[in-house]
Short mmCIF file of C-alpha atoms and ligand atoms in Angstrom, two decimals:
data_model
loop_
_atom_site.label_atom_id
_atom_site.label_comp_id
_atom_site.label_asym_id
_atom_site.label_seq_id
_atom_site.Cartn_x
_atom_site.Cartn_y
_atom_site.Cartn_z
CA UNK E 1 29.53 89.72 8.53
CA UNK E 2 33.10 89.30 7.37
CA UNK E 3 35.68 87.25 9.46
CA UNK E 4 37.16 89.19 11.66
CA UNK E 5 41.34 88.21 11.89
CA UNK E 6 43.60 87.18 14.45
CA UNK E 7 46.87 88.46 14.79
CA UNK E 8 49.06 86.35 12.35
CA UNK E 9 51.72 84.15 14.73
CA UNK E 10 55.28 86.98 15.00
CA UNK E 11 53.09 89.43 12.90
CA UNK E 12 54.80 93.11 13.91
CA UNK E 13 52.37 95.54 15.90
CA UNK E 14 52.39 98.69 16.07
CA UNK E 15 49.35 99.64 18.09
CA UNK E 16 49.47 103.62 17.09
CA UNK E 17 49.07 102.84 13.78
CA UNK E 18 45.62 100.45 14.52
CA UNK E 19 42.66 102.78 14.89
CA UNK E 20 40.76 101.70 18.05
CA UNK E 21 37.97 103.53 16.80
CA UNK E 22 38.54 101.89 13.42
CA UNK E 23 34.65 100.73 11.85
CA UNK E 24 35.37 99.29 8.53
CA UNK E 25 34.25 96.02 9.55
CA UNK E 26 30.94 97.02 10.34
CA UNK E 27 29.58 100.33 8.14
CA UNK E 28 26.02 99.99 8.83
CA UNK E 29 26.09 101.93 12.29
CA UNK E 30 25.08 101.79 15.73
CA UNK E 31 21.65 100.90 15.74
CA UNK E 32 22.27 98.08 12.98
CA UNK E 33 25.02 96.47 14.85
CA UNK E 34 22.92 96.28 18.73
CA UNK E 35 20.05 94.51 16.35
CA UNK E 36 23.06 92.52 14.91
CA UNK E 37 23.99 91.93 18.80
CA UNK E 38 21.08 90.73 19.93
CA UNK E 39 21.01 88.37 17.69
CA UNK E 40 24.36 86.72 18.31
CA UNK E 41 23.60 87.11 21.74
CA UNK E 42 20.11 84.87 20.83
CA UNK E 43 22.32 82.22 19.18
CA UNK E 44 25.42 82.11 21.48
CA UNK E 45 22.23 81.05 24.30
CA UNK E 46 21.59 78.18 22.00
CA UNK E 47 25.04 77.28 20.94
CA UNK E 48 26.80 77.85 24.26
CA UNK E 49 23.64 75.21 25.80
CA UNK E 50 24.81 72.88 22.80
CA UNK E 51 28.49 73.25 24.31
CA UNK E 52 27.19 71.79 27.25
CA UNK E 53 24.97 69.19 26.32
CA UNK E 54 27.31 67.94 23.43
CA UNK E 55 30.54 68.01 26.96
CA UNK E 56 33.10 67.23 24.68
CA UNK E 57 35.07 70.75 24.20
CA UNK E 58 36.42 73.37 26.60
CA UNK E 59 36.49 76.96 25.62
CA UNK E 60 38.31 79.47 27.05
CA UNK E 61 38.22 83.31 26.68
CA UNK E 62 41.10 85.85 27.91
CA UNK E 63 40.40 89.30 28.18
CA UNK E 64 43.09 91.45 28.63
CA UNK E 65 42.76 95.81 28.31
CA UNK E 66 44.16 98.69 29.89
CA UNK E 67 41.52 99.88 32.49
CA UNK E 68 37.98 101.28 31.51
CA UNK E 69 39.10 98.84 28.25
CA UNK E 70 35.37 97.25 28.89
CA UNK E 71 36.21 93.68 29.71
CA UNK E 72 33.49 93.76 32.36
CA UNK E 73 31.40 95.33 29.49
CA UNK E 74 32.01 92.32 27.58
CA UNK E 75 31.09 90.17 30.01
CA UNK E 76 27.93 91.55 30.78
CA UNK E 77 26.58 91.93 26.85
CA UNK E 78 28.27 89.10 25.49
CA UNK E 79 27.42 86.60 27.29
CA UNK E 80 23.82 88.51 28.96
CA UNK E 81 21.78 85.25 27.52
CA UNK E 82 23.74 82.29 28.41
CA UNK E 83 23.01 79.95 30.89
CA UNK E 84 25.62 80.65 34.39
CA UNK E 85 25.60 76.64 34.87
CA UNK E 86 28.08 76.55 31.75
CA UNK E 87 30.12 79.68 31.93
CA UNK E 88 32.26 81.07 34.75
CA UNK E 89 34.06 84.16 34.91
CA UNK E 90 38.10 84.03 37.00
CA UNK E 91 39.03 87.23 38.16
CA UNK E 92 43.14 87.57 38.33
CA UNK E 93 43.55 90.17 40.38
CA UNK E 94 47.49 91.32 42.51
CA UNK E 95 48.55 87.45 43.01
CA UNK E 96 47.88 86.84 47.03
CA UNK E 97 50.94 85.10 48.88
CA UNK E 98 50.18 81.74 48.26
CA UNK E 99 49.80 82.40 44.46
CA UNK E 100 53.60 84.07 44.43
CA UNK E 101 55.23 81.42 46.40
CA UNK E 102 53.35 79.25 43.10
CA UNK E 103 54.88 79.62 39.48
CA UNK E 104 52.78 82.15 37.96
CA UNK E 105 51.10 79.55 36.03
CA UNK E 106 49.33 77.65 38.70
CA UNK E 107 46.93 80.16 40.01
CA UNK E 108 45.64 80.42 36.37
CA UNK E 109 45.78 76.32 35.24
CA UNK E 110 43.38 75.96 37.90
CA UNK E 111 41.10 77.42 36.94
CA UNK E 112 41.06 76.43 33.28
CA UNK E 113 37.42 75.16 32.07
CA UNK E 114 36.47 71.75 32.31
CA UNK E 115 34.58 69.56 29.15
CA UNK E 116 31.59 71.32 28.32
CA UNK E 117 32.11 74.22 30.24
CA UNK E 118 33.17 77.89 29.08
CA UNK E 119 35.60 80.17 31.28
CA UNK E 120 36.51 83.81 30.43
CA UNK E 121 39.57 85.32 32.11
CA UNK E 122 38.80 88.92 33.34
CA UNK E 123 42.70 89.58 33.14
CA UNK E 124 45.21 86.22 33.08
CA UNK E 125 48.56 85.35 33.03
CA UNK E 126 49.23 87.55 30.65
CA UNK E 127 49.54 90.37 33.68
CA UNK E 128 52.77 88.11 34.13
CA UNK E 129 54.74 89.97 31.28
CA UNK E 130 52.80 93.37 30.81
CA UNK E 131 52.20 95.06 34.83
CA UNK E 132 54.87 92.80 35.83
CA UNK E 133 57.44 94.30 33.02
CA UNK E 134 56.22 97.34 32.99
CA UNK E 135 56.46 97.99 36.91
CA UNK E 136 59.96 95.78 36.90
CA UNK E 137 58.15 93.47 39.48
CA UNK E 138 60.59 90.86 38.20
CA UNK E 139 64.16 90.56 35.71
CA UNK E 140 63.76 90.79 32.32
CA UNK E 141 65.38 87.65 32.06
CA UNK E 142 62.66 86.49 33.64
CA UNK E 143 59.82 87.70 32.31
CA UNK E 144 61.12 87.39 28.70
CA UNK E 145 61.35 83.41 28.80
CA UNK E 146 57.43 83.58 29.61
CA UNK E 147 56.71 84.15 25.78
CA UNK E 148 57.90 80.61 25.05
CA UNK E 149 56.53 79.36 28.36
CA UNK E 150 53.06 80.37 27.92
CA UNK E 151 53.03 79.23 24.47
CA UNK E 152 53.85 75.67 25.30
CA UNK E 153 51.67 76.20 27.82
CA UNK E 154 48.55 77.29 25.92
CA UNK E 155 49.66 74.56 23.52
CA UNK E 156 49.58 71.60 25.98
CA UNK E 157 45.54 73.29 26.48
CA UNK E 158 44.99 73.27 23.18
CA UNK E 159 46.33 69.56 22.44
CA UNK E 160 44.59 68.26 25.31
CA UNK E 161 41.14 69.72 24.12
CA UNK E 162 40.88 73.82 25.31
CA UNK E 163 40.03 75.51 22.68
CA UNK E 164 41.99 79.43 23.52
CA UNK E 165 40.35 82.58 21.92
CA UNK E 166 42.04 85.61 23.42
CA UNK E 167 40.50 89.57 23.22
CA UNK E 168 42.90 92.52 23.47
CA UNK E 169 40.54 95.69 23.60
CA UNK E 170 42.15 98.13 22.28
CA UNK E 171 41.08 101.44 23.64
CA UNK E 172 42.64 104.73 22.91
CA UNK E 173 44.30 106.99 25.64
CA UNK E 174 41.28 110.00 24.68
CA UNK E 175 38.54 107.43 25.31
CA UNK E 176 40.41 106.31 28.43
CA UNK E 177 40.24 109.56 29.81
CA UNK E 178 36.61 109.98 29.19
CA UNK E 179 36.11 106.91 30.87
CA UNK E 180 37.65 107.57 33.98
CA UNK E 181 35.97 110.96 33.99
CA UNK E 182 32.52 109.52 33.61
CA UNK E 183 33.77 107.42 36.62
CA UNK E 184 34.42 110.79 38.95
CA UNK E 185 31.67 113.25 37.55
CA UNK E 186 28.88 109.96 38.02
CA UNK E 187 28.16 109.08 42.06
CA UNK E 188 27.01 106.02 41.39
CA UNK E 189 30.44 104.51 39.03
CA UNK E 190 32.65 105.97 41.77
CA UNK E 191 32.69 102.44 43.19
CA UNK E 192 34.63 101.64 39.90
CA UNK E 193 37.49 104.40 40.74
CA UNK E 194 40.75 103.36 41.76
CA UNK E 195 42.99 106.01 42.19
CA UNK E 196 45.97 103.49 41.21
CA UNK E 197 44.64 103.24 37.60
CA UNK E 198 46.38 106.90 37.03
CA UNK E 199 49.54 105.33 37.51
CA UNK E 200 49.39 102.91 34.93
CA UNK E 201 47.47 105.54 32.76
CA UNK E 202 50.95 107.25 33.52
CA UNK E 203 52.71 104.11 31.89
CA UNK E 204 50.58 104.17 28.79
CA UNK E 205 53.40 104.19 26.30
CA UNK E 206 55.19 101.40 28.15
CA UNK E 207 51.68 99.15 28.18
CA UNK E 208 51.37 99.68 24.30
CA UNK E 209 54.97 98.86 23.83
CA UNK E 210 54.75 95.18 26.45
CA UNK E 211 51.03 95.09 24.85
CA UNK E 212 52.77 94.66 21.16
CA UNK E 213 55.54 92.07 22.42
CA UNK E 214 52.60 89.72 24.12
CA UNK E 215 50.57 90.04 20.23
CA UNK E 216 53.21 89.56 18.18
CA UNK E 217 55.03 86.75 21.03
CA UNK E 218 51.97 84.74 21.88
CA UNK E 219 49.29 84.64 19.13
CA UNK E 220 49.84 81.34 17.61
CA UNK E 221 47.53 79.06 15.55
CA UNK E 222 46.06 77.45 18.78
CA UNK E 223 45.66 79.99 20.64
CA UNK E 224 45.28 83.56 18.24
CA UNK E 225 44.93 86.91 19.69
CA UNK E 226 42.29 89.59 18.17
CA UNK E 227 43.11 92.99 18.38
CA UNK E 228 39.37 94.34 19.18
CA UNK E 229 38.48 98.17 18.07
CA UNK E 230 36.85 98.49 21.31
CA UNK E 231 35.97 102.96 21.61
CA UNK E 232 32.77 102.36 20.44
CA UNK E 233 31.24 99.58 22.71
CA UNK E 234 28.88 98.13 20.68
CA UNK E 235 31.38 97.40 18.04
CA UNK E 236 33.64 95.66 20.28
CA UNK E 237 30.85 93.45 21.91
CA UNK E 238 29.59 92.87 17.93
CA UNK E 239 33.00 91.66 16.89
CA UNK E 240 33.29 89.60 19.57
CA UNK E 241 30.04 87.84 19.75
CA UNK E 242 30.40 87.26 16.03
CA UNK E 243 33.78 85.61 16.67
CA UNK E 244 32.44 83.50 19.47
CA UNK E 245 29.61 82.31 17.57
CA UNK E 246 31.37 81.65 14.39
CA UNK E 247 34.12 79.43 16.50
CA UNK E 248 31.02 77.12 18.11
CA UNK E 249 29.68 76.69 15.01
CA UNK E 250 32.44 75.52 13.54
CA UNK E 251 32.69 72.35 16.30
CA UNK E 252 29.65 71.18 14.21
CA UNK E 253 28.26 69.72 17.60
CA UNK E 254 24.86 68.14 17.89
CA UNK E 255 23.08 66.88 21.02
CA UNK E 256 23.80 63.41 22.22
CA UNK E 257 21.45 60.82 20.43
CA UNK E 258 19.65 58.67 22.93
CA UNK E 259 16.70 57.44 21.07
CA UNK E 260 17.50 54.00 20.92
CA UNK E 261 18.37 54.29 25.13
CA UNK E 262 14.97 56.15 25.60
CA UNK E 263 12.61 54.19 22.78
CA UNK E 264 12.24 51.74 25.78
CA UNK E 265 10.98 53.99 28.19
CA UNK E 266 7.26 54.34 29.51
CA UNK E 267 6.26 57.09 31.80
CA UNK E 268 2.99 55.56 33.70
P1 ADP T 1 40.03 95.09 37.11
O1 ADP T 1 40.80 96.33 36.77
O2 ADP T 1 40.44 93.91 36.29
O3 ADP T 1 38.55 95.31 37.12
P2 ADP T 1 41.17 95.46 39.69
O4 ADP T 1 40.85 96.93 39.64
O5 ADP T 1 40.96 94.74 41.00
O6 ADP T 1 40.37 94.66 38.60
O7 ADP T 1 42.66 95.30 39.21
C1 ADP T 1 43.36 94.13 39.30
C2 ADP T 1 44.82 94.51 39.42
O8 ADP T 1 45.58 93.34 39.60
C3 ADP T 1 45.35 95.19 38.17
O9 ADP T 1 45.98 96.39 38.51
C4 ADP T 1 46.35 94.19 37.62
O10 ADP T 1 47.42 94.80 36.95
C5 ADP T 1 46.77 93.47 38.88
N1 ADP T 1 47.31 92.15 38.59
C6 ADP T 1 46.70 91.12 37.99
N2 ADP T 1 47.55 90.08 37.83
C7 ADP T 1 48.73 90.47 38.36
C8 ADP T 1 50.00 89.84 38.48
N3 ADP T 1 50.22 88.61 38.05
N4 ADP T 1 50.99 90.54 39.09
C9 ADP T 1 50.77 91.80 39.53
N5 ADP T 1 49.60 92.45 39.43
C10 ADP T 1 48.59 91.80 38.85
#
């Protein structure tokens, strides 16, 4: 498959003109790309066990979308094979009192992975200058100076050993619809409901517009944002897994060599 690419550090976005249902980088259809799946899924087992074993990186994975985006979908057929030991999922949901009487950073530094371990962010601190700006929850002098903040921020991560691969699933405002419907016409997905995604449905325009400030603001060489074509659900898991695997097998790890420590041993 080709290399998918990150959003070049101040490229300009303009998320209207980027076809979420865009599948140039993978012509050969549905069924094609869930065989092309699996097997990513297959290796990403292996590689993501190697991650482990080998202990010497940290990987973390933001996922940020409007709602019905699929992050949860991701989560589930991305990462179906790998073992739970090494991968953990944070959840950053309305910050709870203790977090806001915190910088906004602390609730999510926390939980940052540790060596050999993978963490994805089901929403991040990144809700810190989109909901937050585009329900005024703070001053825009404020939230603006987060750009630079979370940049150094990510940076620090990075130099220190994270490595930072961040998802935007880009979803159109049609397919958003049909997802929410799916959500009231099927019993069983009305757990999945909230009546409060509406409202930011209502802010659409005003999520695209924060949604191109935080892609063009914060995707930076260590810590790039991809800009996922994420209607069709297949293709978005595809791109991702191939993404994911491609970035572990870059690290060129191999399992720590303890011949010579072992050659001694006799099991009676
Ligand atoms: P999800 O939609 O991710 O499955 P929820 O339905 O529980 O989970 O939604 C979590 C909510 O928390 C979202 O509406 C999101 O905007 C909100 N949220 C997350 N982080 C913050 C934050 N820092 N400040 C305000 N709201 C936040």
């Amino acid at each position: 498959m080709p290399t998918f690419n990150p959003v070049k550090p101040g490229e300009k976005i303009d998320l209207s003109k980027l076809d979420p249902a865009d599948s140039s980088f993978f012509e050969e259809g549905k069924k094609e790309g869930k065989k092309q799946l699996t097997k990513l899924t297959e290796k990403l087992e292996i590689l993501q066990e190697l991650f482990y074993a080998h202990g010497k990186h940290r990987l973390l994975i933001v996922l940020q979308a409007m709602d019905t985006g699929g992050k949860d979908g991701v989560i589930r057929h991305v990462f179906e094979g790998v073992n739970p030991q090494g991968v953990s999922v944070a959840n950053f949901k309305v910050p709870t009192p203790e977090e806001l009487s915190h910088d906004y950073l602390w609730r999510i530094h926390k939980q940052t992975p540790s060596a050999g371990e993978i963490v994805i962010f089901n929403r991040s601190h990144y809700e810190d200058v989109l909901v937050v700006r585009v329900k005024n929850m703070v001053d825009k002098h404020v939230w603006s100076r987060r750009f630079d903040q979370i940049n150094a921020f990510e940076k620090m991560l990075s130099e220190e050993g994270t490595i930072i691969l961040k998802f935007f699933l880009h979803i159109s405002k049609d397919e958003q619809k049909q997802r929410l419907q799916e959500r009231l016409d099927d019993p069983s997905k009305h757990w999945k409901f909230n009546p409060g995604d509406l409202k930011d449905r209502a802010l659409w325009d005003e999520y695209m517009h924060a949604y191109e400030d935080v892609l063009s603001r914060t995707s930076t060489a260590w810590a790039p944002w991809y800009i996922i074509p994420s209607d069709r659900k297949w293709l978005r898991s595809l791109i991702i897994a191939d993404i994911l695997v491609k970035t572990l097998e870059g690290l060129n790890m191999t399992l720590p060599d303890r011949t010579e420590e072992l050659s001694h041993i006799t099991i009676e």
